[in-house]
Amino acid sequence: MSDFPAASLLAQAAGLIVDAEHVCVFSGAGMSAESGIPTFRDALTGLWANHRPEDLATPEGWHRDPDLVWGWYRDRAANLRTIEPNAGHRAVADLSRAKSLTGGRVSIVTQNVDDLHERAGSTVDAHLHGRILGPRCEFCAYRGDPDLSLATTRPRCPDCTGSLRPDVVWFGEMLPEREWITATDAIESCSALLIIGTSGVVHPAAGLPMLAAEMGTPIIEVNPEPSALTPLATVHLEATAATVLPAII
Ligand code: BV8
Ligand code: ZN
């Protein structure tokens, strides 16, 4: 990881954000890394080191061993209770407040299933891959409250006695249509796109920044490493979210 970005790059990024009436934030696991949530690829540390994401974050994995998969999500939900939003989340919330004072706005499209943007004071427009807090019923429209995600044994639906599952999008599952439409609208209508902490490998979400690039929208990327989206960036700040976002916002 390089040292802190040059002042000229920071100034360029800040200028693009100031000039944009509508900033869309597109965040991935790197947004929450400094809060202590392992990014998806190293999410399988410790207890889950001997499982593959494909065995846990897929419908096949769920049908094969629902108690194992429920336990993985329960542990992730419990971990979420022990951590806080980081300075990056707070900087994004500050940006939303600042923009609304000047007649502008900030949209947030996140691939993350945690609630740290919300707990930092932001409103999230689209959770593309669902949310880890609050399970849903496999058979009816029932959605449980966040505490239910911490149940040690898989709870049954109080409305239809069906099986409750994590309200996330697994590999091989469609993204929720409302989230997808909201995200597409935000990315197509924004005047600057701020990409924070995503490797850009999980589709179709990773294809969204291309819509902004095709429209000539300025793109700022915050990521200590290059990503699949770096070629689209007007400016790439090679630094972490919690260090550079407060500096530019
Ligand atoms: C679908 C919820 C089809 C669950 C998640 C081959 C080619 C292309 C696509 C595919 C393919 N084979 C299969 C597919 C499709 C597949 C896919 O994209 N696979 C990938 C792995 C190749 N996609 C799907 O299955 C999607 N559905 O395609 O449906 C369909 C069509 C019709 C009908 C039916 C079905 C569904 C994908 C959603 C999966 N669910 N999450 C859970 O959380 O358990 S995805 C999960 O992984 C996360 O939500 C997140 O979105 C993703 C990880 O991506 P990132 O967020 O980018 O995180 P990552 O760890 O990768 O990177 C972190 C980045 O942060 C790094 O760049 C790092 O440098 C940076 N960073 C680190 N620290 C910091 C930092 N940045 C800033 N600050 C820091 N401190
Ligand atoms: Zn039900």
CSV table of C-alpha atoms and ligand atoms in Angstrom, one decimal:
chain,number,residue,atom,x,y,z
A,1,MET,CA,0.0,0.0,0.0
A,2,SER,CA,1.5,3.4,-0.9
A,3,ASP,CA,1.7,6.3,1.5
A,4,PHE,CA,-0.9,9.0,1.7
A,5,PRO,CA,-2.1,10.4,-1.6
A,6,ALA,CA,-0.5,13.6,-2.9
A,7,ALA,CA,-2.2,16.8,-2.0
A,8,SER,CA,-2.9,17.5,-5.6
A,9,LEU,CA,-4.9,14.2,-5.9
A,10,LEU,CA,-6.8,15.0,-2.7
A,11,ALA,CA,-7.6,18.5,-4.0
A,12,GLN,CA,-8.7,17.0,-7.4
A,13,ALA,CA,-11.0,14.5,-5.6
A,14,ALA,CA,-12.4,17.2,-3.3
A,15,GLY,CA,-13.0,19.5,-6.2
A,16,LEU,CA,-15.0,16.9,-8.1
A,17,ILE,CA,-17.1,16.2,-5.0
A,18,VAL,CA,-17.7,19.9,-4.3
A,19,ASP,CA,-18.7,20.6,-7.9
A,20,ALA,CA,-21.2,17.7,-8.0
A,21,GLU,CA,-24.8,18.5,-7.2
A,22,HIS,CA,-25.5,14.8,-6.7
A,23,VAL,CA,-22.8,12.5,-5.4
A,24,CYS,CA,-23.4,8.7,-5.5
A,25,VAL,CA,-21.4,6.6,-3.1
A,26,PHE,CA,-20.8,3.0,-4.2
A,27,SER,CA,-19.4,1.1,-1.3
A,28,GLY,CA,-18.0,-2.4,-0.8
A,29,ALA,CA,-16.4,-4.5,2.0
A,30,GLY,CA,-13.4,-2.1,2.2
A,31,MET,CA,-15.8,0.5,3.6
A,32,SER,CA,-16.3,-1.5,6.7
A,33,ALA,CA,-12.8,-3.1,7.0
A,34,GLU,CA,-11.5,-0.5,9.5
A,35,SER,CA,-14.5,-1.2,11.7
A,36,GLY,CA,-13.2,-4.7,12.1
A,37,ILE,CA,-15.4,-6.5,9.6
A,38,PRO,CA,-13.2,-8.8,7.5
A,39,THR,CA,-13.6,-8.2,3.7
A,40,PHE,CA,-15.5,-10.9,2.0
A,41,ARG,CA,-12.5,-13.0,1.0
A,42,ASP,CA,-11.0,-13.1,4.4
A,43,ALA,CA,-14.4,-13.2,6.1
A,44,LEU,CA,-13.7,-16.9,6.6
A,45,THR,CA,-11.0,-16.4,9.2
A,46,GLY,CA,-11.1,-18.1,12.6
A,47,LEU,CA,-14.1,-20.4,13.1
A,48,TRP,CA,-14.9,-20.4,9.4
A,49,ALA,CA,-11.4,-20.9,8.1
A,50,ASN,CA,-12.2,-24.4,6.8
A,51,HIS,CA,-15.3,-23.4,4.8
A,52,ARG,CA,-15.6,-21.8,1.3
A,53,PRO,CA,-17.9,-18.9,0.7
A,54,GLU,CA,-19.5,-21.0,-2.0
A,55,ASP,CA,-20.5,-23.5,0.7
A,56,LEU,CA,-22.0,-20.8,2.9
A,57,ALA,CA,-23.3,-18.0,0.7
A,58,THR,CA,-25.2,-20.0,-1.8
A,59,PRO,CA,-28.7,-21.6,-1.9
A,60,GLU,CA,-27.0,-25.0,-2.4
A,61,GLY,CA,-25.0,-24.5,0.8
A,62,TRP,CA,-28.2,-23.5,2.6
A,63,HIS,CA,-30.1,-26.5,1.4
A,64,ARG,CA,-27.2,-28.8,2.2
A,65,ASP,CA,-26.8,-27.6,5.8
A,66,PRO,CA,-29.1,-24.7,6.8
A,67,ASP,CA,-28.0,-24.9,10.5
A,68,LEU,CA,-24.3,-24.4,9.5
A,69,VAL,CA,-25.2,-21.5,7.2
A,70,TRP,CA,-27.5,-19.9,9.8
A,71,GLY,CA,-24.7,-20.2,12.3
A,72,TRP,CA,-22.3,-18.3,10.0
A,73,TYR,CA,-24.7,-15.5,9.6
A,74,ARG,CA,-25.6,-15.4,13.2
A,75,ASP,CA,-21.9,-15.1,14.2
A,76,ARG,CA,-21.5,-12.3,11.6
A,77,ALA,CA,-24.6,-10.5,13.0
A,78,ALA,CA,-23.3,-10.9,16.6
A,79,ASN,CA,-19.9,-9.5,15.5
A,80,LEU,CA,-21.7,-6.5,14.0
A,81,ARG,CA,-23.1,-5.8,17.5
A,82,THR,CA,-19.6,-5.4,18.9
A,83,ILE,CA,-18.2,-2.9,16.3
A,84,GLU,CA,-18.8,0.7,15.4
A,85,PRO,CA,-18.9,2.7,12.1
A,86,ASN,CA,-15.5,4.1,11.3
A,87,ALA,CA,-14.3,7.6,10.3
A,88,GLY,CA,-15.0,6.7,6.7
A,89,HIS,CA,-18.7,6.0,7.4
A,90,ARG,CA,-18.9,9.2,9.4
A,91,ALA,CA,-17.3,11.3,6.6
A,92,VAL,CA,-19.9,9.9,4.2
A,93,ALA,CA,-22.7,10.9,6.6
A,94,ASP,CA,-21.1,14.4,7.0
A,95,LEU,CA,-21.0,14.7,3.2
A,96,SER,CA,-24.7,13.9,3.0
A,97,ARG,CA,-25.5,16.6,5.5
A,98,ALA,CA,-23.2,19.2,3.8
A,99,LYS,CA,-24.7,18.5,0.4
A,100,SER,CA,-28.3,18.8,1.6
A,101,LEU,CA,-27.5,22.3,3.1
A,102,THR,CA,-26.4,23.5,-0.3
A,103,GLY,CA,-29.3,22.0,-2.3
A,104,GLY,CA,-27.3,19.0,-3.4
A,105,ARG,CA,-27.7,15.3,-2.4
A,106,VAL,CA,-25.8,12.1,-1.8
A,107,SER,CA,-27.1,8.6,-2.8
A,108,ILE,CA,-25.6,5.5,-1.2
A,109,VAL,CA,-25.5,2.2,-3.1
A,110,THR,CA,-23.8,-0.4,-1.0
A,111,GLN,CA,-22.8,-4.0,-1.6
A,112,ASN,CA,-22.4,-4.4,2.1
A,113,VAL,CA,-24.9,-6.3,4.3
A,114,ASP,CA,-23.9,-4.5,7.5
A,115,ASP,CA,-25.7,-1.5,9.0
A,116,LEU,CA,-22.7,0.7,9.6
A,117,HIS,CA,-23.6,3.4,7.0
A,118,GLU,CA,-27.0,3.7,8.8
A,119,ARG,CA,-25.4,3.7,12.3
A,120,ALA,CA,-23.1,6.6,11.1
A,121,GLY,CA,-26.2,8.6,10.3
A,122,SER,CA,-26.5,7.9,6.6
A,123,THR,CA,-29.6,6.9,4.7
A,124,VAL,CA,-28.8,4.0,2.3
A,125,ASP,CA,-30.7,4.1,-0.9
A,126,ALA,CA,-29.9,0.5,-2.0
A,127,HIS,CA,-28.5,-2.6,-0.2
A,128,LEU,CA,-27.7,-4.5,-3.4
A,129,HIS,CA,-26.9,-7.7,-1.6
A,130,GLY,CA,-29.4,-7.5,1.2
A,131,ARG,CA,-28.9,-7.0,5.0
A,132,ILE,CA,-27.5,-9.4,7.6
A,133,LEU,CA,-29.8,-8.1,10.3
A,134,GLY,CA,-33.4,-9.2,10.1
A,135,PRO,CA,-34.1,-12.6,8.6
A,136,ARG,CA,-36.9,-13.2,6.1
A,137,CYS,CA,-39.2,-16.1,5.5
A,138,GLU,CA,-38.5,-18.4,2.6
A,139,PHE,CA,-42.2,-18.8,1.8
A,140,CYS,CA,-44.1,-15.6,2.7
A,141,ALA,CA,-43.4,-11.9,3.1
A,142,TYR,CA,-42.5,-12.0,6.8
A,143,ARG,CA,-39.4,-10.2,7.8
A,144,GLY,CA,-38.1,-10.5,11.4
A,145,ASP,CA,-36.5,-7.8,13.5
A,146,PRO,CA,-32.7,-7.6,13.7
A,147,ASP,CA,-32.5,-9.5,17.0
A,148,LEU,CA,-34.0,-12.6,15.4
A,149,SER,CA,-30.8,-12.9,13.3
A,150,LEU,CA,-29.0,-13.7,16.6
A,151,ALA,CA,-31.2,-16.7,17.4
A,152,THR,CA,-29.0,-19.7,18.2
A,153,THR,CA,-31.3,-22.1,16.4
A,154,ARG,CA,-33.1,-21.3,13.2
A,155,PRO,CA,-36.4,-19.6,14.0
A,156,ARG,CA,-39.6,-20.6,12.2
A,157,CYS,CA,-41.9,-18.0,10.6
A,158,PRO,CA,-44.6,-16.9,13.0
A,159,ASP,CA,-47.0,-16.3,10.1
A,160,CYS,CA,-46.6,-19.5,8.1
A,161,THR,CA,-44.3,-21.7,10.2
A,162,GLY,CA,-41.9,-21.8,7.2
A,163,SER,CA,-38.1,-21.6,7.5
A,164,LEU,CA,-36.5,-18.2,8.1
A,165,ARG,CA,-33.3,-17.4,6.2
A,166,PRO,CA,-30.7,-14.5,6.2
A,167,ASP,CA,-32.1,-11.6,4.1
A,168,VAL,CA,-29.0,-11.5,1.9
A,169,VAL,CA,-28.5,-12.3,-1.8
A,170,TRP,CA,-26.5,-15.5,-2.2
A,171,PHE,CA,-24.3,-16.3,-5.2
A,172,GLY,CA,-26.5,-17.5,-8.0
A,173,GLU,CA,-29.5,-15.5,-6.7
A,174,MET,CA,-31.1,-12.5,-8.4
A,175,LEU,CA,-30.6,-9.1,-6.8
A,176,PRO,CA,-33.8,-7.5,-5.4
A,177,GLU,CA,-35.5,-5.6,-8.3
A,178,ARG,CA,-36.3,-2.5,-6.2
A,179,GLU,CA,-32.6,-2.2,-5.0
A,180,TRP,CA,-31.3,-2.7,-8.5
A,181,ILE,CA,-33.6,-0.1,-10.1
A,182,THR,CA,-32.8,2.4,-7.3
A,183,ALA,CA,-29.1,1.8,-7.7
A,184,THR,CA,-29.2,2.1,-11.4
A,185,ASP,CA,-31.2,5.4,-11.2
A,186,ALA,CA,-28.7,6.8,-8.7
A,187,ILE,CA,-25.6,5.9,-10.7
A,188,GLU,CA,-27.1,7.1,-14.0
A,189,SER,CA,-28.2,10.4,-12.5
A,190,CYS,CA,-25.3,11.3,-10.3
A,191,SER,CA,-22.8,14.0,-11.2
A,192,ALA,CA,-19.9,12.3,-9.4
A,193,LEU,CA,-19.4,8.7,-8.4
A,194,LEU,CA,-17.4,7.9,-5.3
A,195,ILE,CA,-16.3,4.2,-5.2
A,196,ILE,CA,-15.1,3.1,-1.8
A,197,GLY,CA,-13.5,-0.2,-1.0
A,198,THR,CA,-14.7,-2.7,-3.6
A,199,SER,CA,-12.6,-5.2,-5.7
A,200,GLY,CA,-15.2,-4.9,-8.5
A,201,VAL,CA,-15.4,-8.6,-9.1
A,202,VAL,CA,-18.9,-9.5,-8.0
A,203,HIS,CA,-21.5,-9.0,-10.7
A,204,PRO,CA,-23.9,-7.6,-11.6
A,205,ALA,CA,-23.2,-5.0,-8.9
A,206,ALA,CA,-19.6,-4.4,-10.2
A,207,GLY,CA,-21.0,-3.5,-13.6
A,208,LEU,CA,-22.8,-0.4,-12.2
A,209,PRO,CA,-19.9,2.0,-12.2
A,210,MET,CA,-19.5,1.3,-16.0
A,211,LEU,CA,-22.8,3.1,-16.5
A,212,ALA,CA,-21.4,6.2,-14.9
A,213,ALA,CA,-18.2,5.9,-16.9
A,214,GLU,CA,-20.1,5.6,-20.2
A,215,MET,CA,-21.9,8.9,-19.3
A,216,GLY,CA,-18.6,10.7,-18.7
A,217,THR,CA,-19.4,11.1,-15.0
A,218,PRO,CA,-16.3,11.8,-12.9
A,219,ILE,CA,-15.3,8.8,-10.8
A,220,ILE,CA,-13.3,8.9,-7.6
A,221,GLU,CA,-12.0,5.6,-6.2
A,222,VAL,CA,-10.8,5.1,-2.6
A,223,ASN,CA,-8.9,1.8,-2.3
A,224,PRO,CA,-5.4,1.1,-1.0
A,225,GLU,CA,-5.0,-1.4,-3.9
A,226,PRO,CA,-5.9,-1.2,-7.6
A,227,SER,CA,-9.2,-2.9,-8.3
A,228,ALA,CA,-11.1,-4.0,-11.4
A,229,LEU,CA,-12.8,-0.6,-11.4
A,230,THR,CA,-9.6,1.5,-11.2
A,231,PRO,CA,-9.4,1.8,-15.0
A,232,LEU,CA,-12.7,3.7,-14.8
A,233,ALA,CA,-11.5,6.2,-12.2
A,234,THR,CA,-10.8,9.8,-12.9
A,235,VAL,CA,-8.8,9.8,-9.8
A,236,HIS,CA,-7.7,6.8,-7.6
A,237,LEU,CA,-6.8,7.6,-4.1
A,238,GLU,CA,-4.6,4.7,-2.9
A,239,ALA,CA,-5.5,4.9,0.7
A,240,THR,CA,-8.0,3.5,3.2
A,241,ALA,CA,-11.5,4.8,3.7
A,242,ALA,CA,-11.1,5.9,7.3
A,243,THR,CA,-7.9,7.8,6.5
A,244,VAL,CA,-8.7,9.6,3.2
A,245,LEU,CA,-12.4,10.2,3.3
A,246,PRO,CA,-12.3,12.6,6.3
A,247,ALA,CA,-9.4,14.4,4.4
A,248,ILE,CA,-11.3,15.0,1.2
A,249,ILE,CA,-14.8,15.4,2.8
B,1,BV8,C1,-26.2,-13.4,-10.0
B,1,BV8,C2,-24.2,-11.3,0.4
B,1,BV8,C3,-27.4,-14.5,-11.6
B,1,BV8,C4,-23.9,-12.6,1.0
B,1,BV8,C5,-22.8,-11.2,-1.6
B,1,BV8,C6,-18.2,-15.5,-13.6
B,1,BV8,C7,-18.0,-14.3,-14.0
B,1,BV8,C8,-18.8,-13.2,-13.7
B,1,BV8,C9,-19.8,-13.4,-12.8
B,1,BV8,C10,-20.0,-14.7,-12.3
B,1,BV8,C11,-19.2,-15.7,-12.7
B,1,BV8,N1,-19.6,-16.8,-12.0
B,1,BV8,C12,-20.7,-16.5,-11.2
B,1,BV8,C13,-21.0,-15.2,-11.4
B,1,BV8,C14,-22.0,-14.5,-10.8
B,1,BV8,C15,-21.7,-14.1,-9.4
B,1,BV8,C16,-20.3,-13.5,-9.3
B,1,BV8,O1,-20.2,-12.3,-9.6
B,1,BV8,N2,-19.3,-14.2,-8.8
B,1,BV8,C17,-18.0,-13.6,-8.7
B,1,BV8,C18,-17.3,-14.2,-7.4
B,1,BV8,C19,-17.2,-14.0,-9.9
B,1,BV8,N3,-22.7,-13.2,-8.9
B,1,BV8,C20,-23.8,-13.7,-8.4
B,1,BV8,O2,-24.0,-14.9,-8.2
B,1,BV8,C21,-24.9,-12.6,-8.2
B,1,BV8,N4,-26.1,-13.1,-8.7
B,1,BV8,O3,-25.3,-13.3,-10.8
B,1,BV8,O4,-27.4,-14.0,-10.3
B,1,BV8,C22,-28.8,-14.9,-12.0
B,1,BV8,C23,-29.3,-14.4,-13.1
B,1,BV8,C24,-30.6,-14.8,-13.5
B,1,BV8,C25,-31.3,-15.6,-12.6
B,1,BV8,C26,-30.8,-16.1,-11.4
B,1,BV8,C27,-29.5,-15.7,-11.1
B,1,BV8,C28,-25.1,-12.4,-6.7
B,1,BV8,C29,-23.9,-11.9,-6.1
B,1,BV8,C30,-24.2,-11.5,-4.6
B,1,BV8,C31,-23.4,-12.4,-3.7
B,1,BV8,N5,-23.6,-11.9,-2.3
B,1,BV8,N6,-23.0,-10.8,-0.4
B,1,BV8,C32,-22.9,-12.5,2.1
B,1,BV8,O5,-22.4,-11.4,2.4
B,1,BV8,O6,-22.7,-13.5,2.8
B,1,BV8,S1,-21.4,-10.7,-2.4
B,1,BV8,C33,-20.2,-10.3,-1.2
B,1,BV8,O7,-19.0,-10.3,-1.9
B,1,BV8,C34,-20.3,-8.9,-0.6
B,1,BV8,O8,-21.6,-8.5,-0.4
B,1,BV8,C35,-19.6,-8.1,-1.7
B,1,BV8,O9,-20.5,-7.6,-2.6
B,1,BV8,C36,-18.7,-9.1,-2.4
B,1,BV8,C37,-17.3,-8.8,-2.1
B,1,BV8,O10,-17.0,-7.7,-2.9
B,1,BV8,P1,-16.3,-6.4,-2.3
B,1,BV8,O11,-17.3,-5.7,-1.5
B,1,BV8,O12,-15.6,-5.8,-3.4
B,1,BV8,O13,-15.3,-7.0,-1.2
B,1,BV8,P2,-13.9,-7.7,-1.6
B,1,BV8,O14,-13.4,-8.4,-0.3
B,1,BV8,O15,-14.0,-8.4,-2.8
B,1,BV8,O16,-12.9,-6.4,-1.8
B,1,BV8,C38,-12.7,-5.5,-0.8
B,1,BV8,C39,-12.0,-4.3,-1.5
B,1,BV8,O17,-11.7,-3.3,-0.5
B,1,BV8,C40,-10.6,-4.7,-2.0
B,1,BV8,O18,-10.4,-4.1,-3.3
B,1,BV8,C41,-9.6,-4.1,-1.0
B,1,BV8,O19,-8.4,-3.6,-1.6
B,1,BV8,C42,-10.4,-2.9,-0.5
B,1,BV8,N7,-10.1,-2.5,0.9
B,1,BV8,C43,-9.6,-3.3,1.9
B,1,BV8,N8,-9.5,-2.5,3.0
B,1,BV8,C44,-9.9,-1.3,2.7
B,1,BV8,C45,-10.3,-1.2,1.3
B,1,BV8,N9,-10.7,-0.1,0.7
B,1,BV8,C46,-10.8,1.0,1.5
B,1,BV8,N10,-10.5,1.1,2.8
B,1,BV8,C47,-10.0,-0.1,3.4
B,1,BV8,N11,-9.7,0.0,4.7
B,2,ZN,ZN,-43.6,-17.2,6.4
